[in-house]
Coordinates of C-alpha atoms and ligand atoms in Angstrom, one line a residue:
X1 CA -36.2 -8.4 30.0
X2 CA -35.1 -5.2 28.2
X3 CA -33.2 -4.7 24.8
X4 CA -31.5 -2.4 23.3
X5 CA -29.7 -2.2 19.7
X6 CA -26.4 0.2 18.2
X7 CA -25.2 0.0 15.2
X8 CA -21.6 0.2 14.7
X9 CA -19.3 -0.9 11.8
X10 CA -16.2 -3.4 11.3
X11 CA -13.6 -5.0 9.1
X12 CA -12.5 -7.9 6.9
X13 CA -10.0 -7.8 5.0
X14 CA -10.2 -4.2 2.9
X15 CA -13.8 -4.4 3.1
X16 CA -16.2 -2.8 6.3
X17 CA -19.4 -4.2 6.8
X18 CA -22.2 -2.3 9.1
X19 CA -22.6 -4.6 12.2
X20 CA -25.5 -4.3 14.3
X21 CA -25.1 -4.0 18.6
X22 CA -27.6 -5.9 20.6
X23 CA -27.9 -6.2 24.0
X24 CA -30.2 -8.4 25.9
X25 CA -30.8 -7.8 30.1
X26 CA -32.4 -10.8 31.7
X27 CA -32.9 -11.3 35.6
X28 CA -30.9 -13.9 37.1
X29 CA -26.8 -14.4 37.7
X30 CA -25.0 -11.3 36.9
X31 CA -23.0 -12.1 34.0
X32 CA -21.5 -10.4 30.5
X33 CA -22.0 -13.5 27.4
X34 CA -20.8 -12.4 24.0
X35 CA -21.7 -14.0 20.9
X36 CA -21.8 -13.3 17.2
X37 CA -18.2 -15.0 16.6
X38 CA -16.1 -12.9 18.7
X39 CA -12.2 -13.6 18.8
X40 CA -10.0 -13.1 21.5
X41 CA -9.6 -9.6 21.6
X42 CA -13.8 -9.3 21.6
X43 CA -13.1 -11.8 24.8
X44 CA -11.1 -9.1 26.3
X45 CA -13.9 -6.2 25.5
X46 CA -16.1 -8.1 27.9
X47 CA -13.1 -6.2 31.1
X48 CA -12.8 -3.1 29.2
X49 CA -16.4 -2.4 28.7
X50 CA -17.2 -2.9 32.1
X51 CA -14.6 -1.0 33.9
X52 CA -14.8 1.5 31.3
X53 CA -18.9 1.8 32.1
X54 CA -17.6 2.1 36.0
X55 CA -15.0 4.5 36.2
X56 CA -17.5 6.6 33.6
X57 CA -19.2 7.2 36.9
X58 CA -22.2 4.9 35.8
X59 CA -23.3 1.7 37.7
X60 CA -23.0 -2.1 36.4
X61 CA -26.3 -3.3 35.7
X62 CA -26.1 -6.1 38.2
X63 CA -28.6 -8.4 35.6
X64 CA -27.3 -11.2 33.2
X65 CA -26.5 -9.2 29.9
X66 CA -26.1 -11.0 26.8
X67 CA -23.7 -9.1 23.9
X68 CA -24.9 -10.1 20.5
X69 CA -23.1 -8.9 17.1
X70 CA -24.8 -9.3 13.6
X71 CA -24.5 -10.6 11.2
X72 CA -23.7 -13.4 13.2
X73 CA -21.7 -15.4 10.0
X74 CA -19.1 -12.3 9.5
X75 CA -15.9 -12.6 11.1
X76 CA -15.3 -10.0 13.8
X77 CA -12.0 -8.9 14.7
X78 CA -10.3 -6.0 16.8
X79 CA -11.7 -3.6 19.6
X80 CA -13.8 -1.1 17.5
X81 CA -16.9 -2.8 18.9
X82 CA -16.5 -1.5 22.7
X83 CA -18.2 1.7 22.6
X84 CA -21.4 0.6 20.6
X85 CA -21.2 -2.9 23.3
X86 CA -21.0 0.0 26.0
X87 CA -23.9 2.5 24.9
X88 CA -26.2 -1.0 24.0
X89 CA -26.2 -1.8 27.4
X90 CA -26.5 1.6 29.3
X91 CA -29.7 2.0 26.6
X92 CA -30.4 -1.2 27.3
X93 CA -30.5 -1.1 31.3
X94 CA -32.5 1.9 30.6
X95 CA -29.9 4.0 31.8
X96 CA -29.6 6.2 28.5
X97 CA -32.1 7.5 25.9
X98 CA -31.4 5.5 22.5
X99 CA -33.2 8.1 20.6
X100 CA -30.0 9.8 20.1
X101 CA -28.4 7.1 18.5
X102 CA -31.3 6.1 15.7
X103 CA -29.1 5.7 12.8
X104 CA -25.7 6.8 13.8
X105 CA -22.9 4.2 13.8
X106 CA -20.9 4.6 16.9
X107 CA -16.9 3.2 16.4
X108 CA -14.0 3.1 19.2
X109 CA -12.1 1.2 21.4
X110 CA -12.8 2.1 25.7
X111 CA -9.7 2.2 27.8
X112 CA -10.2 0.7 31.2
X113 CA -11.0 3.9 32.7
X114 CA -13.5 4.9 30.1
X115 CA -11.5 6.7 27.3
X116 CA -11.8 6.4 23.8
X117 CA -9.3 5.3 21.9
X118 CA -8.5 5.5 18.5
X119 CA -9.0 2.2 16.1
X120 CA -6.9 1.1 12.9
X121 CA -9.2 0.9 9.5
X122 CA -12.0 3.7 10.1
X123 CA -12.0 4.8 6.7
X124 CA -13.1 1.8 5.5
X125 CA -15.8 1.2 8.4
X126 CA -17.5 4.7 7.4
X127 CA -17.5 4.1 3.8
X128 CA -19.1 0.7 5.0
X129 CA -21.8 2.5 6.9
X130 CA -22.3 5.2 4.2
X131 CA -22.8 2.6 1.8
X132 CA -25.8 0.8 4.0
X133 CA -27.4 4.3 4.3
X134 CA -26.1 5.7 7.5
X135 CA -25.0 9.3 7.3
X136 CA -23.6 9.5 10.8
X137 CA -21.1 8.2 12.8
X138 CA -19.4 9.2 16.3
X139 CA -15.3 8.0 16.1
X140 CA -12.7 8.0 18.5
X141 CA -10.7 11.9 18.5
X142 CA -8.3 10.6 16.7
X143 CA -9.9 9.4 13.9
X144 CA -11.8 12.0 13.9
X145 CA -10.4 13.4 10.6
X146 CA -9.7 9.9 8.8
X147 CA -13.5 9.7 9.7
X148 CA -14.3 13.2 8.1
X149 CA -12.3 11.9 4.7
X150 CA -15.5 10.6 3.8
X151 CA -18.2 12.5 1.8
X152 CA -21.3 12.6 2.8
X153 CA -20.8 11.7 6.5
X154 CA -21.4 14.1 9.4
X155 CA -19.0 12.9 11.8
X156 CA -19.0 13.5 15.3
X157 CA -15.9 12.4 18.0
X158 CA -15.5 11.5 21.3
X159 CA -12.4 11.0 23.7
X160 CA -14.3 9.6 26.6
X161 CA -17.5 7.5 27.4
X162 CA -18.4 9.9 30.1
X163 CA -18.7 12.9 27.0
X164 CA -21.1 10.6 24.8
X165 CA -22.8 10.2 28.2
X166 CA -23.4 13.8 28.9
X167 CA -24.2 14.2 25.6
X168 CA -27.1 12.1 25.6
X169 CA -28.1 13.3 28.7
X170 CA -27.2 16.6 29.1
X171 CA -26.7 18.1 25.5
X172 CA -23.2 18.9 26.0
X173 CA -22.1 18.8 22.3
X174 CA -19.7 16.3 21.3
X175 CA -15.9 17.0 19.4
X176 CA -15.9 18.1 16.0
X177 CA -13.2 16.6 13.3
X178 CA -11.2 20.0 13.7
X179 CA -11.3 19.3 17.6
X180 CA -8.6 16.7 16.4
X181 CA -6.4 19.7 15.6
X182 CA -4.3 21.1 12.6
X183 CA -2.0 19.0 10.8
X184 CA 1.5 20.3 10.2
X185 CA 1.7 20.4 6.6
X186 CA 3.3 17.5 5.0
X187 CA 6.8 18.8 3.3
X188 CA 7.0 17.9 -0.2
X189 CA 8.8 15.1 -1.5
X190 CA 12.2 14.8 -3.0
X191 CA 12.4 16.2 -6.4
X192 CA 14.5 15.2 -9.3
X193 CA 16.5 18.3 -9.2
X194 CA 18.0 17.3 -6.8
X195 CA 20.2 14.4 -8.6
X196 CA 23.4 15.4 -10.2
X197 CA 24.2 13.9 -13.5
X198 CA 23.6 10.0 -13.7
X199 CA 21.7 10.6 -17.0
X200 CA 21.5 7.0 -17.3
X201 CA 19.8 6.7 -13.9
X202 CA 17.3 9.7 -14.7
X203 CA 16.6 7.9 -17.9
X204 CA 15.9 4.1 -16.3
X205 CA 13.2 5.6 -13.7
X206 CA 11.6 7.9 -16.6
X207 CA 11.2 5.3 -18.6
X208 CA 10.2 2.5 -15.6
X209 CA 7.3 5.3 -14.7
X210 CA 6.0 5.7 -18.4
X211 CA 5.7 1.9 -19.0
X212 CA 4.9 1.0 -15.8
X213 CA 8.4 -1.2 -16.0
X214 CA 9.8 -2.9 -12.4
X215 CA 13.2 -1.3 -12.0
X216 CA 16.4 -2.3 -11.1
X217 CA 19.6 0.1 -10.4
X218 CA 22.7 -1.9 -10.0
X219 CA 26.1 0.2 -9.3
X220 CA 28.8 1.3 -6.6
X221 CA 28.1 2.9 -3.4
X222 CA 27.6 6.7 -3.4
X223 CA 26.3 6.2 -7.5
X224 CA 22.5 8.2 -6.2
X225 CA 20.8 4.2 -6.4
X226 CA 18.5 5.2 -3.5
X227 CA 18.3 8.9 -4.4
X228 CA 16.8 7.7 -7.3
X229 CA 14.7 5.6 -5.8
X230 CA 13.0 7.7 -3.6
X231 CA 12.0 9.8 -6.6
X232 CA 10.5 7.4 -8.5
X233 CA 6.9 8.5 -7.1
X234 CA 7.4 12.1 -8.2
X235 CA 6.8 11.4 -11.2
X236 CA 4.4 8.8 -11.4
X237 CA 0.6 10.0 -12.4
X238 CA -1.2 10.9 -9.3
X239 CA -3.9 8.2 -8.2
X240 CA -7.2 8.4 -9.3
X241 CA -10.5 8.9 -6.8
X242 CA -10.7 5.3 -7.2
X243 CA -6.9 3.8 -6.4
X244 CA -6.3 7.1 -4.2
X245 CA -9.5 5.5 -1.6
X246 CA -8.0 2.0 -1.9
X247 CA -4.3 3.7 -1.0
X248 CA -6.0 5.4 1.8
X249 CA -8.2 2.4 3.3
X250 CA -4.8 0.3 3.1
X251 CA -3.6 3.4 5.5
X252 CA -5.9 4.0 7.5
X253 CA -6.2 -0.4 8.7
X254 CA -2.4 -0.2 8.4
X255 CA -2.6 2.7 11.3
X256 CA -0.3 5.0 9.7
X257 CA -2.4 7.5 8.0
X258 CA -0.5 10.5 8.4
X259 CA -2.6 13.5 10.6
X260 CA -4.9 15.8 8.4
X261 CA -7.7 14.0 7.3
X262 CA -7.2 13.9 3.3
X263 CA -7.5 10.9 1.0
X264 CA -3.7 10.0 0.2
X265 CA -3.6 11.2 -4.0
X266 CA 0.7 10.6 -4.4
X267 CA 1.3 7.3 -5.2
X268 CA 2.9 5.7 -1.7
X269 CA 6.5 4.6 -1.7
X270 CA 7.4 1.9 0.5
X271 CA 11.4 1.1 1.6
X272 CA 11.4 -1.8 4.0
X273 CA 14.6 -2.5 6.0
X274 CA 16.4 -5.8 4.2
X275 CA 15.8 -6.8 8.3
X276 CA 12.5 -6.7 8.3
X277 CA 10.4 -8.9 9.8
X278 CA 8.2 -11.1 7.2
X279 CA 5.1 -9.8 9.1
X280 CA 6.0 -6.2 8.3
X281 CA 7.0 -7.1 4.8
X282 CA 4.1 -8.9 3.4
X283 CA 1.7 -8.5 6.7
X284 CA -0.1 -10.4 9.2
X285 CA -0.7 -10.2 12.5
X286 CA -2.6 -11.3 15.7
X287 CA -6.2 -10.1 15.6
X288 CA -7.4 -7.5 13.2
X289 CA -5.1 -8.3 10.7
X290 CA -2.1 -5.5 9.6
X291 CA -1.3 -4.7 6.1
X292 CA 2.8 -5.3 5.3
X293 CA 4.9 -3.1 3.1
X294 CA 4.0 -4.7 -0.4
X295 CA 0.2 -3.7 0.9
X296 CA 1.0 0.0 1.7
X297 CA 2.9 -0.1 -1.7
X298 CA -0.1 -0.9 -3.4
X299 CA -0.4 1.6 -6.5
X300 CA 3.1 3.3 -6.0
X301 CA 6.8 1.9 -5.4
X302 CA 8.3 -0.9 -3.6
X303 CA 11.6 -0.2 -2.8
X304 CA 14.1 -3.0 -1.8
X305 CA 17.5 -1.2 -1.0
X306 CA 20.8 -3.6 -1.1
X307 CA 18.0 -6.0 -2.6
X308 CA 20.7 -8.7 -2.2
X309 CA 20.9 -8.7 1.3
X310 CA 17.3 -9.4 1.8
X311 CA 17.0 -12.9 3.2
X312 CA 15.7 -15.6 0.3
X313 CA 12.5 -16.4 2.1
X314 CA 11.4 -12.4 2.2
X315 CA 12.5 -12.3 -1.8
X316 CA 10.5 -15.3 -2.3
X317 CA 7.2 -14.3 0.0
X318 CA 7.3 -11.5 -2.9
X319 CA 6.8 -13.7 -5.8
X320 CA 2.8 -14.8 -5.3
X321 CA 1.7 -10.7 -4.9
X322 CA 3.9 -9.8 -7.8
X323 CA 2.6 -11.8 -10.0
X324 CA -1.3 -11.6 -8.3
X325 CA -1.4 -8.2 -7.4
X326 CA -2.8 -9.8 -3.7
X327 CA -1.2 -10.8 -0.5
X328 CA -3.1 -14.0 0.8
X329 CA -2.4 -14.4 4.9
X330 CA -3.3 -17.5 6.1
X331 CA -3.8 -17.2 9.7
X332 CA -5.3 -19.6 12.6
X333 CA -8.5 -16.8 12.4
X334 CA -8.7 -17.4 9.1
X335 CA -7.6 -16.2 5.5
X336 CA -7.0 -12.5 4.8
X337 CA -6.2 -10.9 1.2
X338 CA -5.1 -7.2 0.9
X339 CA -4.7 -5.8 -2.4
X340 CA -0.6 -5.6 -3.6
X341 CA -0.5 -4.1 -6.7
X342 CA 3.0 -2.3 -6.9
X343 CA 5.8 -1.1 -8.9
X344 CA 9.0 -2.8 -8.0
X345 CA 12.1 -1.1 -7.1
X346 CA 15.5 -2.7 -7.0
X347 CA 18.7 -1.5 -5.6
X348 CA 21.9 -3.5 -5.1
X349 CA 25.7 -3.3 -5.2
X350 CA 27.5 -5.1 -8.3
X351 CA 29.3 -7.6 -6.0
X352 CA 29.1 -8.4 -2.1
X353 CA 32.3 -5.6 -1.3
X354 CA 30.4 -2.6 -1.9
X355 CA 33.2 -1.0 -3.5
X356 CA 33.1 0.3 -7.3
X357 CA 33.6 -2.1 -10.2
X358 CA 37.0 -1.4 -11.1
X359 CA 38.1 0.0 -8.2
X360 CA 42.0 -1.2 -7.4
X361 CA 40.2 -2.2 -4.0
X362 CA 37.8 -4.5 -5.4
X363 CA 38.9 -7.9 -6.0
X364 CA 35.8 -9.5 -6.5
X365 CA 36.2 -11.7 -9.7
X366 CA 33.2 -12.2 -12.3
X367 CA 32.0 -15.5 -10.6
X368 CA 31.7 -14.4 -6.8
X369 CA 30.1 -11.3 -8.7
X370 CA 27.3 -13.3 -10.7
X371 CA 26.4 -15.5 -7.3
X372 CA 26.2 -12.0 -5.6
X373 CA 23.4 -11.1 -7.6
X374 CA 21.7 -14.6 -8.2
X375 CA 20.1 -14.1 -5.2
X376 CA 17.7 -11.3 -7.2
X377 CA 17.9 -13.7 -10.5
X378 CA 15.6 -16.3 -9.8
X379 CA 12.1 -14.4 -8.3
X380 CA 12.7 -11.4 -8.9
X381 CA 14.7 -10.2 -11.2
X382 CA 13.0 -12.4 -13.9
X383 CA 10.1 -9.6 -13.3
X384 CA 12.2 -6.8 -13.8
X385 CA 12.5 -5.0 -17.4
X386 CA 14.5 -1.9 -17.0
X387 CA 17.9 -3.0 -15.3
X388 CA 20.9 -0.4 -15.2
X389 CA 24.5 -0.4 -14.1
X390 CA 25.4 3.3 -12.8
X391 CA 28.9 4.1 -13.0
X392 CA 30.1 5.5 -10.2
X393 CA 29.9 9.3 -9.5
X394 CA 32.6 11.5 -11.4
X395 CA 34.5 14.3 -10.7
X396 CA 32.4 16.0 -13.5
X397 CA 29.3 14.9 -12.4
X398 CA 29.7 16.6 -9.2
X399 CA 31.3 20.1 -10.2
X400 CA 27.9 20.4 -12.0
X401 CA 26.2 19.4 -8.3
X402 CA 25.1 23.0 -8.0
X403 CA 23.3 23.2 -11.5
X404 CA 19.8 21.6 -11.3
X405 CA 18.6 18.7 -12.8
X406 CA 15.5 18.6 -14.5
X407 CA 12.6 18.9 -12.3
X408 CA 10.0 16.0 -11.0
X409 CA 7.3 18.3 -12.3
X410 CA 8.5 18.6 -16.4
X411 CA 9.6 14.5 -16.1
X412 CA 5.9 13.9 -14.6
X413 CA 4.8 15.7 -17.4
X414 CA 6.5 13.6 -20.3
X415 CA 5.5 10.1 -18.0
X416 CA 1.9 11.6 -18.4
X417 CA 1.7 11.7 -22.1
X418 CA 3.9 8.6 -22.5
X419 CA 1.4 6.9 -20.1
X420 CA -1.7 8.2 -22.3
X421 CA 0.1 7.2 -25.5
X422 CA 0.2 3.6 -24.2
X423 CA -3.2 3.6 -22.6
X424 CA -5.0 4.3 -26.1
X425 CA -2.9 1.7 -27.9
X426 CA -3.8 -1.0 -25.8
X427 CA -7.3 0.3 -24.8
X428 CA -8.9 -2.7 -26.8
X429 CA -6.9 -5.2 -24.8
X430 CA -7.1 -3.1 -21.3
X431 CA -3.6 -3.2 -20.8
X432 CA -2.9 0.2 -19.2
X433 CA 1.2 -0.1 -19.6
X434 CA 3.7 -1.7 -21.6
X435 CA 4.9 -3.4 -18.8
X436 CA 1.5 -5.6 -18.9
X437 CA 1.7 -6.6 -22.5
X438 CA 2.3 -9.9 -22.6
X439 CA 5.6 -11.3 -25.1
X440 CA 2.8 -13.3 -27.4
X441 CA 1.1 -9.8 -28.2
X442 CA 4.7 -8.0 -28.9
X443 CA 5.3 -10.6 -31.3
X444 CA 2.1 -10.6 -32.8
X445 CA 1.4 -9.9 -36.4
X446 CA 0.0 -6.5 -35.4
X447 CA 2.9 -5.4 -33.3
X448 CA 5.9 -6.7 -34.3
X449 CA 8.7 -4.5 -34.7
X450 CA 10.2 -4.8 -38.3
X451 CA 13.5 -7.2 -38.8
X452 CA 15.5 -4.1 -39.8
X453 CA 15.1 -2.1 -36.7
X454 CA 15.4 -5.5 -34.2
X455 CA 19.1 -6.6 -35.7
X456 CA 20.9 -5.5 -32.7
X457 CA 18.3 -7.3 -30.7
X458 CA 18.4 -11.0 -32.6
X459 CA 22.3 -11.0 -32.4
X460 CA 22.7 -10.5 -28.6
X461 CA 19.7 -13.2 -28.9
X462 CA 21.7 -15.3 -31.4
X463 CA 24.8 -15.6 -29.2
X464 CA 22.7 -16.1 -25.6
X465 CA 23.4 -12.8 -24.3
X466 CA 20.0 -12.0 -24.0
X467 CA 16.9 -14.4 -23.2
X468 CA 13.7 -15.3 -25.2
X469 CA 12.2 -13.2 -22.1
X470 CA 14.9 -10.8 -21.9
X471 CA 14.5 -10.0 -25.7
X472 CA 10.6 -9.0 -24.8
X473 CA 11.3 -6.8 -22.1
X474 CA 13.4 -5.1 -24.4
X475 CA 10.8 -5.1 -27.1
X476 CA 8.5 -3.9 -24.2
X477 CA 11.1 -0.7 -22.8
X478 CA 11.5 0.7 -27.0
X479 CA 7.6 0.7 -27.2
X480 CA 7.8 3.1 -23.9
X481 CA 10.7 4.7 -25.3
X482 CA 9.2 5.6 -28.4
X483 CA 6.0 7.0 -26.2
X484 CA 8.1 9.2 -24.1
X485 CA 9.1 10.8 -27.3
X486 CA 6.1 11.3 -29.0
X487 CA 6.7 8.6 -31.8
X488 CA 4.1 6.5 -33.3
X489 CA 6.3 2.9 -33.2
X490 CA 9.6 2.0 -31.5
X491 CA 12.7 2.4 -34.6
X492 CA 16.1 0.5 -34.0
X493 CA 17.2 4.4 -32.2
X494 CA 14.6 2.9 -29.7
X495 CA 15.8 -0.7 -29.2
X496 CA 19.1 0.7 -29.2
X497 CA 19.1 2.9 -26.3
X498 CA 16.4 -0.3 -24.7
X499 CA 19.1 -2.3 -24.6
X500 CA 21.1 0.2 -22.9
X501 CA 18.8 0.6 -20.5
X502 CA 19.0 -3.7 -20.3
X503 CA 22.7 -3.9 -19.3
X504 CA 22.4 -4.0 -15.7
X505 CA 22.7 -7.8 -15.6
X506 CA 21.7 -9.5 -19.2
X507 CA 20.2 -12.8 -19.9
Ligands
ZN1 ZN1 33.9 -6.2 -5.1

């Protein structure tokens, strides 16, 4: 009997583990067992290994071969397993040197006639095997450079079985990372300079990216809502080594990591179709499981555009990672969680005819208005602390189209300091925004605002205007306020203009 062991790497959830390749060749019926909890697609690896061995011009070892993976209790999902199953039993027929492969992880999924294709989540997987001590690692070509992200790693990649073959054999070097070739550089996002006028607009996502505050912008068609929008994450902080790996990982199992090799540093912005499937929202999947759009959200934006047309059960699938930070998928292969942590983004016309409030054309009255928007109410927008109504675009507005805004870049720089304000303030507590203080703490003895500066704030209280919550996120936006402009605690100027920036829909 002869043996042979590969290491290679694989995935639950966020997390790789190192997984260890054996292969056992025993006389008797020829046959291909797999064990170690395989899944379906593993099932499938037995065909593609096989031909994939053949039509690398190698023969089937015509003995009975069993497939082992290790640790036998972990889960193992996907197709990134068929090259280290491959090489395992060439080595293990004694068809190739193993020497080679002491120590190096070998990741990819073989095409039926022996190519090497590119799997989701190899960020992750390397990390995985740098972490258990192993320095090198041969991927698929084109993740060659997701591979390389990872310091510390020498990273080697191959498009076919035949070249890992020769390579053992013959010494014909394998691909390098820049093999994968040079990414087009990624053009830079939209900038607030771009936005004419809407100072109310400007000011709800300034202050929504200082505190940390879920947005909402309410208002006509043609206001700049999703322009808006879209440039929320230029001026949010850029992400940390830690969150910026996370972002990435999320990527790279999500298969979308854009060409280039480089850890992902802007905070992501996600804008799923109000169409979209629930799978692509929240994520799921058959097999290896995919993250949805609240998972490649994670650390940056979530934007719903014409929020109210979303369907209730995608609003509501919403609710558990807002409030967890998590997306649990419970699937027949077993629970998945990926990490959800995002800032919400709302969008929506006032009423269901898309045509400005007070427009002659607009008949909708206050009631059909107020069941419009209801949708939002319930899940969401009970979340949501900076809510605005644009007015629609004026005549004004756009004669000063050609004369700049204020760029991303000196915004970014306010939301910075405002964001550093808040941070030491709350260091005790490690609450990193205002939008995580909780109302008890606001109303606390040590932060209460002063009667004198709240007035404004107890009468729309008094006559029901504004809820026992609503009156908190208010209290919440005049700390952030008072942050963004350098002032030790929020005065009424601050709950003033907090209210303003309340109005979209009150309660
Ligand atoms: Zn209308």
């Amino acid at each position: 009997m002869s043996y042979a062991k590969v290491l290679s790497a694989g995935l639950v959830g966020v997390t790789g583990h190192l997984i260890e390749v054996e292969a056992h060749l025993a006389t008797g019926l020829p046959a291909l067992v797999l064990s170690g909890l395989p899944d379906t697609a593993l099932h499938e690896a037995r065909d593609r290994v096989r031909a994939a061995i053949i039509n690398s011009g190698q023969e089937w070892p015509s003995r009975r071969i069993t497939v082992n993976l290790l640790p036998a209790t972990l889960p193992k999902r996907g197709s990134v397993f068929d090259c280290a199953i491959a090489v395992a039993i060439l080595a293990g027929a004694g068809v190739l040197p193993l020497a080679a492969f002491d120590r190096v992880a070998i990741l990819g999924e073989l095409g039926l006639d022996g190519a090497v294709r590119p799997v989701r989540g190899v960020l992750p997987m390397v990390a995985a095997a740098l972490r258990a001590g192993i320095t090198r690692v041969v991927v698929p070509l084109g993740n060659a450079q997701e591979a390389a992200i990872v310091p510390g790693v020498l990273v080697k990649a191959i498009d076919t079985l035949h070249r890992l073959i020769a390579f053992v054999r013959d010494g014909v070097p394998m691909l390098d990372p820049s093999d994968q070739g040079v990414p087009a550089h990624g053009a830079p996002g939209p900038d607030l300079a771009d936005v004419a006028g809407q100072p109310l607009g400007r000011r709800a996502i300034e202050v929504a990216a200082a505190g940390g505050h879920h947005v909402a912008i309410f208002g006509p068609p043609g206001a700049g809502k999703t322009m808006l929008a879209e440039r929320l994450p230029s001026i949010l902080p850029e992400l940390d080594d830690e969150a910026a790996l996370e972002v990435t990982a999320l990527h790279s199992i999500a298969g979308v990591l854009p060409p280039g090799g480089r850890l992902l540093r802007r905070p992501p912005f996600q804008a799923p179709h109000h169409t979209a499937t629930m799978q692509s929202l929240v994520g799921g999947g058959s097999g290896l499981a995919k993250p949805g759009a609240i998972s490649l959200a994670h650390r940056g934006v979530l934007f719903l555009d014409e929020a109210a047309e979303f369907s209730g059960r995608a609003l509501d699938a919403l609710r558990q990672p807002l409030e967890s930070g998590r997306v649990l998928l419970r699937r027949v292969s077993g629970a998945t969680e990926f990490p959800a942590r995002v800032q919400l983004c709302l969008a929506a016309n006032p009423c269901p005819c898309a045509r400005p409030a007070g427009d002659v054309y607009c008949e909708c009255s206050p009631r059909v208005r107020r069941r419009y928007l209801s949708r939002l109410s319930g899940p969401l927008l009970d979340r949501v602390d900076v809510q605005v109504m644009l007015p629609p675009v004026t005549a004004a507005d756009l004669l000063c189209a050609g004369a700049p805004g204020e760029s991303s870049t000196t915004v970014a720089d306010r939301v910075a300091k405002a964001r550093a304000a808040a941070g030491a303030r709350w260091s005790a507590k490690a609450w990193r925004t205002n939008a995580e203080v909780p109302g008890p703490a606001l109303r606390g003895a040590d932060w209460r605002l002063p009667a004198r500066d709240t007035t404004a704030l107890l009468r729309l209280l008094d006559s029901g205007a504004l809820s026992a919550r609503g009156f908190d996120r208010v209290v919440r936006m005049a700390w952030t306020i008072a942050d963004l402009d350098g002032r030790h605690r929020p005065g009424r100027e601050d709950v003033a203009e907090a209210i303003q920036l309340r109005m979209g829909v009150l309660t």
